mmCIF file of C-alpha atoms in Angstrom:
data_model
loop_
_atom_site.group_PDB
_atom_site.id
_atom_site.type_symbol
_atom_site.label_atom_id
_atom_site.label_comp_id
_atom_site.label_asym_id
_atom_site.label_seq_id
_atom_site.Cartn_x
_atom_site.Cartn_y
_atom_site.Cartn_z
ATOM 1 C CA MET A 1 83.297 62.995 118.312
ATOM 2 C CA ILE A 2 86.691 62.420 116.719
ATOM 3 C CA ASN A 3 87.274 59.079 114.991
ATOM 4 C CA TYR A 4 90.908 58.479 115.914
ATOM 5 C CA ASP A 5 91.268 55.547 113.516
ATOM 6 C CA GLU A 6 90.380 57.923 110.668
ATOM 7 C CA VAL A 7 92.814 60.507 112.088
ATOM 8 C CA ILE A 8 95.634 57.918 112.087
ATOM 9 C CA ALA A 9 94.775 56.790 108.540
ATOM 10 C CA PHE A 10 94.866 60.412 107.390
ATOM 11 C CA LEU A 11 98.205 61.061 109.086
ATOM 12 C CA GLU A 12 99.774 57.913 107.678
ATOM 13 C CA LYS A 13 98.754 59.028 104.202
ATOM 14 C CA GLU A 14 99.468 62.746 104.362
ATOM 15 C CA ASN A 15 102.099 63.470 107.055
ATOM 16 C CA PRO A 16 105.678 62.947 105.772
ATOM 17 C CA ASP A 17 107.076 62.713 109.323
ATOM 18 C CA ALA A 18 106.804 59.018 110.177
ATOM 19 C CA THR A 19 108.154 59.582 113.683
ATOM 20 C CA VAL A 20 105.327 61.914 114.618
ATOM 21 C CA VAL A 21 102.701 59.504 113.273
ATOM 22 C CA SER A 22 104.331 56.594 115.107
ATOM 23 C CA HIS A 23 104.368 58.423 118.418
ATOM 24 C CA PHE A 24 100.723 59.365 118.057
ATOM 25 C CA LYS A 25 99.728 55.789 117.162
ATOM 26 C CA GLN A 26 101.493 54.518 120.271
ATOM 27 C CA ALA A 27 99.760 57.145 122.411
ATOM 28 C CA TYR A 28 96.381 56.264 120.919
ATOM 29 C CA HIS A 29 96.865 52.546 121.475
ATOM 30 C CA THR A 30 97.633 53.293 125.143
ATOM 31 C CA PHE A 31 94.578 55.551 125.311
ATOM 32 C CA SER A 32 92.330 52.884 123.806
ATOM 33 C CA LYS A 33 93.410 50.464 126.527
ATOM 34 C CA THR A 34 93.613 52.729 129.556
ATOM 35 C CA GLY A 35 91.414 55.691 128.684
ATOM 36 C CA GLU A 36 94.288 58.079 129.318
ATOM 37 C CA TRP A 37 96.629 59.955 126.973
ATOM 38 C CA HIS A 38 100.113 59.364 128.380
ATOM 39 C CA GLN A 39 101.431 62.326 126.378
ATOM 40 C CA ASN A 40 98.409 64.597 127.013
ATOM 41 C CA TYR A 41 97.518 64.768 123.325
ATOM 42 C CA GLN A 42 94.860 67.146 122.081
ATOM 43 C CA VAL A 43 93.561 66.632 118.587
ATOM 44 C CA LEU A 44 91.888 69.190 116.310
ATOM 45 C CA THR A 45 90.563 68.357 112.862
ATOM 46 C CA ALA A 46 89.576 70.368 109.789
ATOM 47 C CA GLY A 47 87.306 69.584 106.886
ATOM 48 C CA TRP A 48 83.619 69.347 106.145
ATOM 49 C CA GLN A 49 82.741 66.182 104.195
ATOM 50 C CA LYS A 50 86.175 64.624 104.701
ATOM 51 C CA PHE A 51 89.374 65.149 106.685
ATOM 52 C CA ASP A 52 91.449 67.983 105.266
ATOM 53 C CA GLY A 53 93.771 68.586 108.208
ATOM 54 C CA VAL A 54 94.817 67.426 111.669
ATOM 55 C CA LEU A 55 96.573 69.324 114.439
ATOM 56 C CA LEU A 56 98.230 67.404 117.263
ATOM 57 C CA MET A 57 99.078 69.275 120.444
ATOM 58 C CA THR A 58 101.190 67.909 123.289
ATOM 59 C CA GLN A 59 101.728 69.781 126.514
ATOM 60 C CA GLY A 60 105.147 70.366 127.965
ATOM 61 C CA ALA A 61 107.746 73.090 127.815
ATOM 62 C CA THR A 62 109.528 73.079 124.470
ATOM 63 C CA PHE A 63 111.611 76.163 123.797
ATOM 64 C CA ASP A 64 109.621 77.937 126.493
ATOM 65 C CA THR A 65 106.219 77.292 124.820
ATOM 66 C CA ASP A 66 103.012 75.822 126.203
ATOM 67 C CA TYR A 67 102.562 73.237 123.439
ATOM 68 C CA GLN A 68 104.438 71.348 120.813
ATOM 69 C CA VAL A 69 102.202 71.320 117.728
ATOM 70 C CA TYR A 70 102.226 69.056 114.662
ATOM 71 C CA LEU A 71 100.309 70.253 111.603
ATOM 72 C CA THR A 72 99.045 68.195 108.705
ATOM 73 C CA ALA A 73 96.968 70.117 106.178
ATOM 74 C CA MET A 74 95.894 69.571 102.600
ATOM 75 C CA THR A 75 94.681 73.086 101.742
ATOM 76 C CA GLU A 76 95.206 76.664 102.839
ATOM 77 C CA ARG A 77 91.687 76.673 104.250
ATOM 78 C CA SER A 78 92.284 73.623 106.405
ATOM 79 C CA LEU A 79 95.555 75.089 107.649
ATOM 80 C CA ARG A 80 93.853 78.342 108.584
ATOM 81 C CA GLU A 81 90.975 76.520 110.234
ATOM 82 C CA LEU A 82 93.408 74.578 112.450
ATOM 83 C CA LEU A 83 95.450 77.642 113.376
ATOM 84 C CA LEU A 84 92.340 79.645 114.256
ATOM 85 C CA ALA A 85 91.275 76.838 116.565
ATOM 86 C CA PHE A 86 94.604 76.925 118.435
ATOM 87 C CA PRO A 87 94.074 78.487 121.922
ATOM 88 C CA ARG A 88 94.674 82.219 121.761
ATOM 89 C CA ARG A 89 96.322 82.627 125.135
ATOM 90 C CA CYS A 90 98.853 79.847 124.552
ATOM 91 C CA SER A 91 102.226 79.726 122.790
ATOM 92 C CA GLY A 92 103.248 76.869 120.584
ATOM 93 C CA MET A 93 106.211 75.313 118.815
ATOM 94 C CA PHE A 94 104.690 74.466 115.439
ATOM 95 C CA HIS A 95 106.366 71.716 113.408
ATOM 96 C CA LEU A 96 106.169 72.697 109.717
ATOM 97 C CA THR A 97 106.400 69.831 107.300
ATOM 98 C CA GLU A 98 105.908 71.867 104.114
ATOM 99 C CA LYS A 99 107.168 75.268 102.951
ATOM 100 C CA TRP A 100 103.774 76.441 101.674
ATOM 101 C CA MET A 101 102.518 76.626 105.242
ATOM 102 C CA ASP A 102 104.647 79.677 105.953
ATOM 103 C CA ASN A 103 102.164 82.266 104.662
ATOM 104 C CA GLY A 104 99.255 80.723 106.542
ATOM 105 C CA ILE A 105 101.284 80.662 109.747
ATOM 106 C CA HIS A 106 102.118 84.347 109.384
ATOM 107 C CA ASP A 107 98.436 85.192 108.798
ATOM 108 C CA VAL A 108 97.389 83.932 112.214
ATOM 109 C CA LEU A 109 100.480 83.829 114.436
ATOM 110 C CA GLU A 110 103.317 86.138 115.362
ATOM 111 C CA GLY A 111 106.713 84.748 116.256
ATOM 112 C CA GLU A 112 109.824 83.360 114.587
ATOM 113 C CA PHE A 113 111.104 80.393 112.623
ATOM 114 C CA VAL A 114 113.399 77.986 114.497
ATOM 115 C CA HIS A 115 115.627 75.328 112.966
ATOM 116 C CA THR A 116 116.506 72.345 115.173
ATOM 117 C CA ASP A 117 117.872 68.853 114.704
ATOM 118 C CA ASP A 118 114.264 67.624 114.754
ATOM 119 C CA GLY A 119 113.209 69.833 111.833
ATOM 120 C CA ARG A 120 111.844 73.277 111.044
ATOM 121 C CA PHE A 121 109.521 74.934 113.544
ATOM 122 C CA TYR A 122 107.656 78.190 114.109
ATOM 123 C CA ARG A 123 107.576 79.445 117.675
ATOM 124 C CA GLY A 124 104.573 81.713 118.003
ATOM 125 C CA ILE A 125 101.402 82.917 119.613
ATOM 126 C CA LYS A 126 98.063 84.075 118.187
ATOM 127 C CA ARG A 127 98.355 87.610 116.790
ATOM 128 C CA GLY A 128 97.302 90.307 119.185
ATOM 129 C CA SER A 129 97.730 88.215 122.324
ATOM 130 C CA ALA A 130 101.465 88.671 122.999
ATOM 131 C CA VAL A 131 100.994 92.104 124.644
ATOM 132 C CA VAL A 132 97.661 92.679 126.338
ATOM 133 C CA GLU A 133 96.321 95.989 127.657
ATOM 134 C CA GLN A 134 93.128 96.771 129.581
ATOM 135 C CA ARG A 135 92.322 100.430 130.175
ATOM 136 C CA THR A 136 89.852 103.266 129.761
ATOM 137 C CA ILE A 137 90.059 105.775 126.893
ATOM 138 C CA SER A 138 88.363 109.122 127.498
ATOM 139 C CA LYS A 139 89.920 111.278 124.793
ATOM 140 C CA ARG A 140 89.638 111.064 121.042
ATOM 141 C CA LYS A 141 93.337 111.915 120.651
ATOM 142 C CA ASP A 142 94.362 108.727 122.422
ATOM 143 C CA ALA A 143 96.749 106.720 120.214
ATOM 144 C CA VAL A 144 94.512 103.606 120.214
ATOM 145 C CA ALA A 145 91.461 105.641 119.225
ATOM 146 C CA ALA A 146 93.485 107.435 116.537
ATOM 147 C CA ASP A 147 94.650 104.100 115.087
ATOM 148 C CA MET A 148 91.120 102.709 115.093
ATOM 149 C CA ARG A 149 89.857 105.860 113.342
ATOM 150 C CA LYS A 150 92.273 105.213 110.472
ATOM 151 C CA LEU A 151 90.693 101.815 109.938
ATOM 152 C CA ALA A 152 87.499 103.553 108.802
ATOM 153 C CA THR A 153 89.132 104.030 105.398
ATOM 154 C CA LEU A 154 90.277 101.382 102.930
ATOM 155 C CA LYS A 155 93.728 103.040 102.840
ATOM 156 C CA GLY A 156 94.007 102.650 106.619
ATOM 157 C CA LYS A 157 92.872 99.010 106.535
ATOM 158 C CA LEU A 158 95.493 98.146 103.927
ATOM 159 C CA GLU A 159 98.211 100.132 105.707
ATOM 160 C CA TYR A 160 97.622 98.465 109.074
ATOM 161 C CA SER A 161 96.484 95.085 107.656
ATOM 162 C CA GLN A 162 93.378 95.221 109.842
ATOM 163 C CA PHE A 163 89.659 95.296 109.224
ATOM 164 C CA VAL A 164 86.871 96.112 111.661
ATOM 165 C CA VAL A 165 83.927 94.092 112.908
ATOM 166 C CA GLU A 166 81.121 95.994 114.641
ATOM 167 C CA GLY A 167 78.332 95.071 116.998
ATOM 168 C CA ASP A 168 78.123 92.502 119.777
ATOM 169 C CA LEU A 169 77.009 89.607 117.576
ATOM 170 C CA MET A 170 79.814 90.075 115.045
ATOM 171 C CA VAL A 171 82.516 90.652 117.671
ATOM 172 C CA GLU A 172 81.341 87.654 119.669
ATOM 173 C CA ARG A 173 81.562 85.528 116.529
ATOM 174 C CA ALA A 174 85.054 86.818 115.755
ATOM 175 C CA ILE A 175 86.148 85.752 119.246
ATOM 176 C CA ARG A 176 84.453 82.380 118.906
ATOM 177 C CA ASP A 177 86.020 81.773 115.497
ATOM 178 C CA GLY A 178 89.476 82.428 116.911
ATOM 179 C CA LEU A 179 90.223 85.288 114.546
ATOM 180 C CA PRO A 180 93.504 87.181 115.198
ATOM 181 C CA ILE A 181 91.858 90.128 116.995
ATOM 182 C CA GLU A 182 94.183 93.040 117.715
ATOM 183 C CA ARG A 183 91.938 94.977 120.082
ATOM 184 C CA ILE A 184 88.365 95.557 121.236
ATOM 185 C CA LEU A 185 86.732 98.926 122.039
ATOM 186 C CA TYR A 186 83.478 98.953 123.996
ATOM 187 C CA THR A 187 81.135 101.357 125.776
ATOM 188 C CA THR A 188 79.224 100.842 129.035
ATOM 189 C CA ALA A 189 76.188 99.980 126.886
ATOM 190 C CA LEU A 190 77.755 96.537 126.471
ATOM 191 C CA PHE A 191 77.156 95.851 130.155
ATOM 192 C CA GLU A 192 73.396 96.168 129.730
ATOM 193 C CA THR A 193 73.000 92.584 128.452
ATOM 194 C CA SER A 194 74.235 89.302 129.831
ATOM 195 C CA GLU A 195 75.539 88.469 126.338
ATOM 196 C CA GLY A 196 77.668 91.643 126.382
ATOM 197 C CA GLN A 197 79.061 90.821 129.794
ATOM 198 C CA SER A 198 79.878 87.281 128.641
ATOM 199 C CA LEU A 199 81.643 88.690 125.581
ATOM 200 C CA LEU A 200 83.960 90.800 127.702
ATOM 201 C CA LYS A 201 84.736 87.921 130.013
ATOM 202 C CA ARG A 202 85.666 85.672 127.110
ATOM 203 C CA ALA A 203 87.759 88.446 125.498
ATOM 204 C CA SER A 204 89.676 88.909 128.730
ATOM 205 C CA ALA A 205 90.190 85.167 129.158
ATOM 206 C CA ASP A 206 91.510 84.983 125.570
ATOM 207 C CA ASN A 207 94.110 87.699 126.200
ATOM 208 C CA ILE A 208 92.550 90.320 123.914
ATOM 209 C CA SER A 209 93.318 93.954 124.622
ATOM 210 C CA CYS A 210 90.052 95.641 125.645
ATOM 211 C CA TYR A 211 89.491 99.391 125.965
ATOM 212 C CA GLN A 212 86.434 101.000 127.557
ATOM 213 C CA VAL A 213 85.516 104.199 125.739
ATOM 214 C CA ASN A 214 82.781 106.786 126.102
ATOM 215 C CA HIS A 215 80.073 107.373 123.524
ATOM 216 C CA GLY A 216 81.913 110.287 121.963
ATOM 217 C CA VAL A 217 85.132 108.359 121.422
ATOM 218 C CA MET A 218 83.242 105.389 119.935
ATOM 219 C CA GLY A 219 81.352 107.742 117.626
ATOM 220 C CA SER A 220 84.653 109.124 116.372
ATOM 221 C CA VAL A 221 86.087 105.762 115.343
ATOM 222 C CA THR A 222 83.029 104.358 113.540
ATOM 223 C CA THR A 223 80.685 105.767 110.946
ATOM 224 C CA ASN A 224 77.865 103.451 111.908
ATOM 225 C CA ARG A 225 74.800 105.005 113.452
ATOM 226 C CA PRO A 226 73.477 104.279 115.976
ATOM 227 C CA VAL A 227 76.904 103.875 117.543
ATOM 228 C CA PRO A 228 77.580 100.203 118.258
ATOM 229 C CA PRO A 229 78.419 99.150 121.827
ATOM 230 C CA VAL A 230 81.516 97.233 120.741
ATOM 231 C CA ILE A 231 83.934 97.014 117.797
ATOM 232 C CA ALA A 232 87.063 94.988 117.163
ATOM 233 C CA SER A 233 89.996 95.155 114.762
ATOM 234 C CA VAL A 234 91.167 91.949 113.113
ATOM 235 C CA TYR A 235 94.481 91.257 111.430
ATOM 236 C CA PHE A 236 94.439 90.131 107.761
ATOM 237 C CA ASN A 237 96.910 89.438 104.942
ATOM 238 C CA PHE A 238 95.438 90.134 101.506
ATOM 239 C CA ARG A 239 98.014 88.547 99.212
ATOM 240 C CA HIS A 240 98.465 88.753 95.468
ATOM 241 C CA PHE A 241 97.606 85.468 93.771
ATOM 242 C CA LEU A 242 100.733 85.597 91.626
ATOM 243 C CA SER A 243 104.215 86.632 92.690
ATOM 244 C CA GLU A 244 106.248 89.144 90.723
ATOM 245 C CA SER A 245 107.852 86.275 88.873
ATOM 246 C CA GLY A 246 104.442 84.983 87.853
ATOM 247 C CA GLN A 247 104.527 82.016 90.203
ATOM 248 C CA PRO A 248 101.451 81.336 92.310
ATOM 249 C CA ASN A 249 101.484 82.364 95.965
ATOM 250 C CA PHE A 250 98.571 79.958 96.436
ATOM 251 C CA HIS A 251 99.121 76.333 97.410
ATOM 252 C CA PHE A 252 97.718 74.062 94.734
ATOM 253 C CA SER A 253 96.096 70.911 96.046
ATOM 254 C CA PRO A 254 94.412 68.257 93.865
ATOM 255 C CA GLY A 255 91.342 68.334 96.117
ATOM 256 C CA CYS A 256 90.790 72.094 95.923
ATOM 257 C CA THR A 257 87.862 74.160 94.821
ATOM 258 C CA ILE A 258 88.250 77.942 94.732
ATOM 259 C CA LEU A 259 85.908 80.753 93.912
ATOM 260 C CA ILE A 260 86.935 83.575 91.592
ATOM 261 C CA ALA A 261 84.853 86.764 91.839
ATOM 262 C CA GLU A 262 85.385 89.248 89.034
ATOM 263 C CA ASN A 263 84.480 92.859 89.650
ATOM 264 C CA ILE A 264 81.584 92.501 92.123
ATOM 265 C CA VAL A 265 80.944 96.149 92.905
ATOM 266 C CA ASN A 266 78.346 95.979 95.657
ATOM 267 C CA PRO A 267 79.938 95.149 99.026
ATOM 268 C CA ASP A 268 76.753 93.506 100.311
ATOM 269 C CA ASN A 269 76.710 91.209 97.287
ATOM 270 C CA LEU A 270 80.378 90.399 97.768
ATOM 271 C CA GLY A 271 79.790 89.640 101.432
ATOM 272 C CA MET A 272 76.928 87.303 100.634
ATOM 273 C CA THR A 273 79.090 85.607 98.015
ATOM 274 C CA LEU A 274 81.898 85.095 100.503
ATOM 275 C CA ARG A 275 79.446 83.758 103.070
ATOM 276 C CA THR A 276 78.254 81.204 100.535
ATOM 277 C CA ALA A 277 81.834 80.219 99.598
ATOM 278 C CA ASP A 278 82.632 79.753 103.298
ATOM 279 C CA ALA A 279 79.575 77.583 103.801
ATOM 280 C CA VAL A 280 80.343 75.286 100.844
ATOM 281 C CA GLY A 281 83.932 74.809 101.987
ATOM 282 C CA VAL A 282 86.024 76.366 99.216
ATOM 283 C CA SER A 283 89.763 76.346 99.782
ATOM 284 C CA ALA A 284 90.218 80.040 98.938
ATOM 285 C CA VAL A 285 88.647 83.006 97.153
ATOM 286 C CA LEU A 286 90.342 85.019 94.433
ATOM 287 C CA LEU A 287 89.069 88.600 93.837
ATOM 288 C CA SER A 288 89.809 90.964 91.031
ATOM 289 C CA HIS A 289 91.609 94.167 92.016
ATOM 290 C CA ILE A 290 88.636 96.237 90.864
ATOM 291 C CA GLY A 291 85.252 96.093 92.553
ATOM 292 C CA ALA A 292 84.201 96.181 96.195
ATOM 293 C CA SER A 293 86.753 95.619 98.937
ATOM 294 C CA PRO A 294 86.200 92.521 101.084
ATOM 295 C CA PHE A 295 87.028 94.705 104.082
ATOM 296 C CA HIS A 296 84.252 97.243 103.503
ATOM 297 C CA LYS A 297 82.046 97.324 106.600
ATOM 298 C CA ASN A 298 78.992 96.190 104.622
ATOM 299 C CA CYS A 299 80.893 93.244 103.137
ATOM 300 C CA VAL A 300 82.255 92.205 106.557
ATOM 301 C CA ARG A 301 78.765 92.324 108.007
ATOM 302 C CA ALA A 302 77.107 90.473 105.125
ATOM 303 C CA SER A 303 79.795 87.774 105.072
ATOM 304 C CA ARG A 304 78.937 86.781 108.673
ATOM 305 C CA GLY A 305 82.600 86.271 109.529
ATOM 306 C CA ALA A 306 83.696 84.653 106.265
ATOM 307 C CA VAL A 307 86.090 87.540 105.550
ATOM 308 C CA GLY A 308 88.128 86.461 108.554
ATOM 309 C CA ARG A 309 87.898 82.720 108.078
ATOM 310 C CA LEU A 310 88.639 82.377 104.310
ATOM 311 C CA PRO A 311 92.063 82.676 102.687
ATOM 312 C CA LEU A 312 91.592 85.690 100.372
ATOM 313 C CA TYR A 313 93.715 86.593 97.334
ATOM 314 C CA TYR A 314 93.517 89.306 94.708
ATOM 315 C CA ALA A 315 94.740 89.499 91.112
ATOM 316 C CA THR A 316 95.417 92.528 88.950
ATOM 317 C CA ASP A 317 95.011 90.266 85.928
ATOM 318 C CA ILE A 318 92.309 87.638 86.355
ATOM 319 C CA GLY A 319 93.158 86.184 82.949
ATOM 320 C CA ALA A 320 96.756 85.511 83.952
ATOM 321 C CA ALA A 321 95.602 83.885 87.210
ATOM 322 C CA ILE A 322 93.150 81.657 85.326
ATOM 323 C CA GLU A 323 95.871 80.703 82.838
ATOM 324 C CA THR A 324 98.109 79.684 85.729
ATOM 325 C CA LEU A 325 95.327 77.479 87.074
ATOM 326 C CA ARG A 326 94.737 75.902 83.701
ATOM 327 C CA LEU A 327 98.422 75.115 83.220
ATOM 328 C CA SER A 328 98.365 73.430 86.613
ATOM 329 C CA GLY A 329 95.558 71.109 85.493
ATOM 330 C CA TRP A 330 92.558 72.948 86.919
ATOM 331 C CA SER A 331 89.101 73.062 85.416
ATOM 332 C CA VAL A 332 87.808 76.630 85.305
ATOM 333 C CA LEU A 333 84.005 76.850 85.321
ATOM 334 C CA GLY A 334 82.459 80.164 84.314
ATOM 335 C CA GLY A 335 78.852 80.904 85.182
ATOM 336 C CA THR A 336 77.041 82.962 82.544
ATOM 337 C CA SER A 337 73.389 83.265 81.589
ATOM 338 C CA ASN A 338 73.938 82.821 77.829
ATOM 339 C CA ALA A 339 76.069 79.679 77.911
ATOM 340 C CA GLU A 340 74.869 76.798 75.736
ATOM 341 C CA LYS A 341 75.568 74.151 78.350
ATOM 342 C CA GLU A 342 73.377 73.714 81.416
ATOM 343 C CA LEU A 343 74.968 73.347 84.857
ATOM 344 C CA TYR A 344 73.242 70.047 85.687
ATOM 345 C CA THR A 345 74.371 68.303 82.495
ATOM 346 C CA THR A 346 78.009 69.060 83.247
ATOM 347 C CA LYS A 347 80.386 66.651 84.962
ATOM 348 C CA PHE A 348 83.017 68.121 87.305
ATOM 349 C CA SER A 349 86.304 66.916 88.706
ATOM 350 C CA LEU A 350 88.745 68.471 91.125
ATOM 351 C CA PRO A 351 90.571 70.750 91.235
ATOM 352 C CA THR A 352 87.991 73.257 89.998
ATOM 353 C CA ALA A 353 87.747 77.038 90.019
ATOM 354 C CA VAL A 354 84.248 78.537 89.822
ATOM 355 C CA VAL A 355 84.077 82.018 88.317
ATOM 356 C CA VAL A 356 81.286 84.559 88.820
ATOM 357 C CA GLY A 357 81.163 88.076 87.432
ATOM 358 C CA ASN A 358 79.856 91.597 87.776
ATOM 359 C CA GLU A 359 76.248 92.087 88.872
ATOM 360 C CA ASN A 360 75.230 93.814 85.647
ATOM 361 C CA MET A 361 77.696 92.765 82.965
ATOM 362 C CA GLY A 362 78.598 89.281 84.152
ATOM 363 C CA LEU A 363 81.928 87.830 83.156
ATOM 364 C CA SER A 364 84.180 89.982 80.967
ATOM 365 C CA PRO A 365 84.837 88.682 77.434
ATOM 366 C CA GLU A 366 88.481 88.023 78.360
ATOM 367 C CA THR A 367 87.506 85.939 81.385
ATOM 368 C CA ARG A 368 84.858 84.045 79.430
ATOM 369 C CA ALA A 369 87.503 83.121 76.830
ATOM 370 C CA SER A 370 89.858 81.939 79.602
ATOM 371 C CA CYS A 371 87.437 79.477 81.165
ATOM 372 C CA THR A 372 87.622 75.797 80.263
ATOM 373 C CA GLU A 373 83.840 75.489 80.569
ATOM 374 C CA LEU A 374 80.893 77.912 80.488
ATOM 375 C CA VAL A 375 77.580 76.870 82.013
ATOM 376 C CA ARG A 376 74.248 78.468 82.748
ATOM 377 C CA ILE A 377 71.822 77.851 85.572
ATOM 378 C CA PRO A 378 68.439 76.730 84.188
ATOM 379 C CA MET A 379 65.559 79.025 85.137
ATOM 380 C CA ALA A 380 61.853 79.310 84.517
ATOM 381 C CA SER A 381 60.679 81.962 82.077
ATOM 382 C CA GLY A 382 60.600 85.503 83.346
ATOM 383 C CA GLN A 383 64.122 85.667 84.787
ATOM 384 C CA SER A 384 67.415 85.494 82.985
ATOM 385 C CA SER A 385 69.860 85.827 85.877
ATOM 386 C CA LEU A 386 70.269 85.444 89.628
ATOM 387 C CA ASN A 387 71.911 87.588 92.264
ATOM 388 C CA VAL A 388 75.657 86.870 92.091
ATOM 389 C CA GLY A 389 75.748 85.458 95.607
ATOM 390 C CA VAL A 390 72.857 83.089 94.865
ATOM 391 C CA ALA A 391 74.417 82.065 91.536
ATOM 392 C CA ALA A 392 77.742 81.351 93.241
ATOM 393 C CA GLY A 393 75.930 79.151 95.749
ATOM 394 C CA VAL A 394 74.139 77.152 93.055
ATOM 395 C CA LEU A 395 77.343 76.583 91.121
ATOM 396 C CA LEU A 396 79.532 75.743 94.134
ATOM 397 C CA TYR A 397 77.036 73.377 95.698
ATOM 398 C CA GLU A 398 76.671 71.425 92.474
ATOM 399 C CA VAL A 399 80.453 71.050 92.328
ATOM 400 C CA ALA A 400 80.389 69.994 95.982
ATOM 401 C CA ARG A 401 77.602 67.499 95.345
ATOM 402 C CA GLN A 402 79.516 65.833 92.556
ATOM 403 C CA CYS A 403 82.981 65.998 94.054
ATOM 404 C CA SER A 404 82.429 66.043 97.844
ATOM 405 C CA ILE A 405 84.779 68.993 98.366
#
């Protein structure tokens, strides 16, 4: 249940467009008296322990779109969360109040920027839903099958900016999470369960291109065995944390917590770490350019959808990225088993970056030296370290407990 008084208080504090806030307040006051929205407002919110973002949607043709949309977001995560919740089959005229939103908009929507007397807008629709195709593929040489086959390699994923989710549970979750799905391939085996039939109905209703393939074609586009009954490709944008000029591509917010993962080599470990980061509500994840790819099939599976929900960045020089954070006033907390200070005796304040390292070697000496604080997780005798995903969870949840991220 949405608390509209809290929504209004958030908008009054964070949205620079006083006209938008005033119109919504008037509409809400009418709603509170009559029980009807006279402007057909729909409200979506983002955030876990507190409001981080609000999306206002009003119906009505504006520049030939289904909705006029007003976005207010504090972090890149909250912006992405709101955009993923926007109906896939609908077009929108998105009012952009801040320049930093541009990258997040491009990650989820396809369209164009529009400048009007009322401000700066983006006219767009969820990626993959502008042109929809439904047909049967019987040959491996089919162009769609050939493109999907390329996504089996990391080179292909990066070239096409798409990763793959496999299996009915993962594909259903990708649809439910509103991820920018480009296409779905399925075999007749998907019809054997009511859940599979429901998945296809929802995909069709959400304007997702769906292709029925035979077992041989499916086996040619995936390396998983047994061959899954359904797979989907999802658009992503894996951006460098720093621009060529050394300026951050990431939006710094005073209420942010981010996770930095340095050289995690096992994709299952990386996936579990991303799943934990997603659960605790971090604003973004920064990965080193060496180590496992977040788009490896094992990582995608282990992350339980976090790869598609989280803003992901990479850095060729973790030290330079950390230095940028420090110069911007961030605390950088490094987790290491031989630190003198214990985690639970340390006080945290936002913004904070939590850094975890390689499964065997931990943090590199350079990264250790870059951190503003090094802490260890206390343990009973017999163990000196935890799995990196578990350690990330312990560190992040303690920051969350103290700071309510």
